[in-house]
C-alpha positions as a printed NumPy array, in Angstrom:
array([[-45.893, 210.132,  34.096],
       [-48.189, 207.202,  34.955],
       [-45.328, 204.65 ,  34.619],
       [-43.376, 206.474,  37.14 ],
       [-46.26 , 206.916,  39.437],
       [-47.032, 203.366,  39.793],
       [-42.724, 202.951,  40.608],
       [-42.605, 205.394,  43.13 ],
       [-45.23 , 203.823,  45.302],
       [-43.522, 200.169,  44.558],
       [-40.829, 201.769,  46.223],
       [-42.288, 203.397,  48.74 ],
       [-44.223, 200.347,  49.872],
       [-40.86 , 198.245,  50.16 ],
       [-39.603, 201.558,  51.586],
       [-42.102, 201.868,  54.578],
       [-41.842, 197.642,  54.831],
       [-37.792, 197.808,  55.87 ],
       [-38.999, 200.799,  58.107],
       [-40.898, 198.845,  59.922],
       [-38.632, 195.689,  59.697],
       [-36.168, 198.133,  61.356],
       [-38.275, 199.307,  64.339],
       [-39.051, 194.978,  65.008],
       [-35.375, 194.622,  64.474],
       [-34.286, 197.931,  67.015],
       [-36.932, 196.323,  69.692],
       [-35.453, 193.007,  69.047],
       [-32.176, 194.691,  69.955],
       [-32.49 , 195.988,  72.487],
       [-34.194, 193.398,  74.032],
       [-31.674, 191.326,  74.241],
       [-29.602, 193.908,  75.596],
       [-31.692, 194.579,  78.574],
       [-31.632, 189.975,  78.54 ],
       [-28.336, 190.429,  78.628],
       [-27.876, 192.594,  81.761],
       [-30.332, 191.199,  83.604],
       [-28.677, 187.543,  83.151],
       [-24.951, 189.439,  84.062],
       [-26.604, 191.064,  87.361],
       [-28.78 , 187.364,  88.21 ],
       [-25.138, 185.892,  87.545],
       [-23.602, 187.971,  90.106],
       [-26.152, 187.974,  93.128],
       [-25.733, 183.76 ,  92.692],
       [-22.337, 184.059,  92.814],
       [-22.224, 186.115,  95.311],
       [-25.137, 184.05 ,  97.808],
       [-23.031, 180.828,  96.608],
       [-20.197, 182.035,  98.21 ],
       [-21.704, 182.296, 101.583],
       [-22.33 , 178.078, 101.5  ],
       [-20.945, 175.47 ,  99.498],
       [-22.621, 174.538,  96.696],
       [-21.159, 172.135,  93.37 ],
       [-21.24 , 175.262,  91.083],
       [-19.448, 173.336,  87.983],
       [-23.053, 172.83 ,  86.174],
       [-24.244, 176.278,  87.643],
       [-21.606, 178.678,  85.783],
       [-21.938, 175.62 ,  82.32 ],
       [-25.083, 176.936,  82.206],
       [-24.574, 180.48 ,  83.04 ],
       [-22.204, 180.777,  80.29 ],
       [-24.269, 178.346,  77.534],
       [-27.147, 181.072,  78.546],
       [-24.389, 184.043,  78.029],
       [-24.035, 182.82 ,  74.942],
       [-27.066, 182.615,  73.376],
       [-28.138, 185.987,  74.299],
       [-24.682, 187.251,  72.625],
       [-25.144, 184.684,  69.705],
       [-28.659, 186.228,  69.466],
       [-27.422, 189.446,  69.588],
       [-24.897, 190.061,  67.464],
       [-27.27 , 187.79 ,  64.642],
       [-30.321, 190.501,  65.36 ],
       [-27.538, 193.656,  64.668],
       [-26.504, 191.668,  61.653],
       [-30.257, 191.568,  60.543],
       [-30.402, 194.947,  61.29 ],
       [-27.402, 196.332,  60.049],
       [-29.108, 194.06 ,  56.533],
       [-32.27 , 196.025,  56.94 ],
       [-30.401, 199.474,  57.642],
       [-28.391, 198.64 ,  53.925],
       [-31.383, 197.033,  51.99 ],
       [-33.477, 200.805,  53.41 ],
       [-30.445, 202.676,  52.239],
       [-30.225, 201.142,  48.832],
       [-33.964, 201.457,  48.56 ],
       [-34.523, 205.04 ,  49.5  ],
       [-31.542, 205.307,  46.481],
       [-33.819, 203.324,  43.757],
       [-36.888, 205.779,  44.987],
       [-34.814, 208.933,  44.463],
       [-33.16 , 208.043,  41.475],
       [-37.43 , 207.607,  39.86 ],
       [-38.509, 210.823,  41.734],
       [-35.418, 212.523,  39.714],
       [-36.36 , 210.287,  36.089],
       [-39.838, 211.792,  36.855],
       [-39.225, 215.023,  37.59 ],
       [-36.954, 215.266,  34.579],
       [-39.827, 213.651,  32.541],
       [-42.037, 216.357,  33.3  ],
       [-39.683, 218.948,  32.711],
       [-39.556, 217.835,  29.368],
       [-43.056, 217.493,  28.811],
       [-43.382, 220.825,  30.569],
       [-40.925, 222.132,  27.347],
       [-42.854, 220.641,  25.177],
       [-45.932, 221.941,  25.529],
       [-44.369, 225.436,  25.878],
       [-42.988, 224.985,  22.708],
       [-46.321, 223.958,  20.862],
       [-48.022, 227.168,  22.686],
       [-45.012, 228.975,  21.762],
       [-45.802, 227.999,  17.597],
       [-49.64 , 228.412,  18.145],
       [-48.613, 232.158,  19.269],
       [-46.143, 232.18 ,  16.152],
       [-48.48 , 230.76 ,  13.612],
       [-51.174, 233.365,  14.879],
       [-49.6  , 235.821,  15.222],
       [-47.926, 236.056,  11.967],
       [-51.269, 234.871,  10.545],
       [-52.147, 238.861,  11.479],
       [-48.997, 240.305,  10.098],
       [-50.122, 238.633,   6.793],
       [-53.622, 238.907,   7.153],
       [-52.595, 243.274,   8.711],
       [-50.153, 243.642,   5.677],
       [-52.547, 242.019,   3.057],
       [-55.587, 244.803,   3.864],
       [-52.962, 247.367,   3.288],
       [-51.979, 246.052,  -0.103],
       [-55.421, 246.211,  -1.169],
       [-56.14 , 249.961,   0.32 ],
       [-52.45 , 251.098,  -1.481],
       [-54.616, 249.034,  -5.075]])
C-alpha cells in the first residue's frame, strides 16, 4: 500500500502544479484579450481623431497592424499553451485515478486475505473445541 501512497503523492503534486499553471495561463489569455480590446478601441479613437485633420497614416497604420498581429499571435500561443496544460492535467488526473483504483484493489485483496486468515483461525479454534468436547465425551462413555 505504501508504494501506492508515494505514487499518489507524486501525481497529486503534479496535478496541483498543473492547476496553478492553468490558472496562470488563463490569466494570461484574459490579459491578452483585454489588451486586444483596448488596442482596437485606441485604434478606433485615433482613426476618428485623424479623420478630422490630415496626418500621414501609413506608418501609424503599419504600427497598429503590427501591434494587432503581435497581440493575436500572443493570444493564440497562450491559448495553445492552455489547451496543452489542460490536456496534461486530464492525463495526470487519469493516472492518479488509476493509481487510486489500484491501491483500493490492493487494499481489498489485503482485507480478503486477512479475513481468510481470521476465518481459518476461527475454524481451527472451533474444530479444536469440537474435538476436545468429543474426546471428553468418549472418556465419559468408557
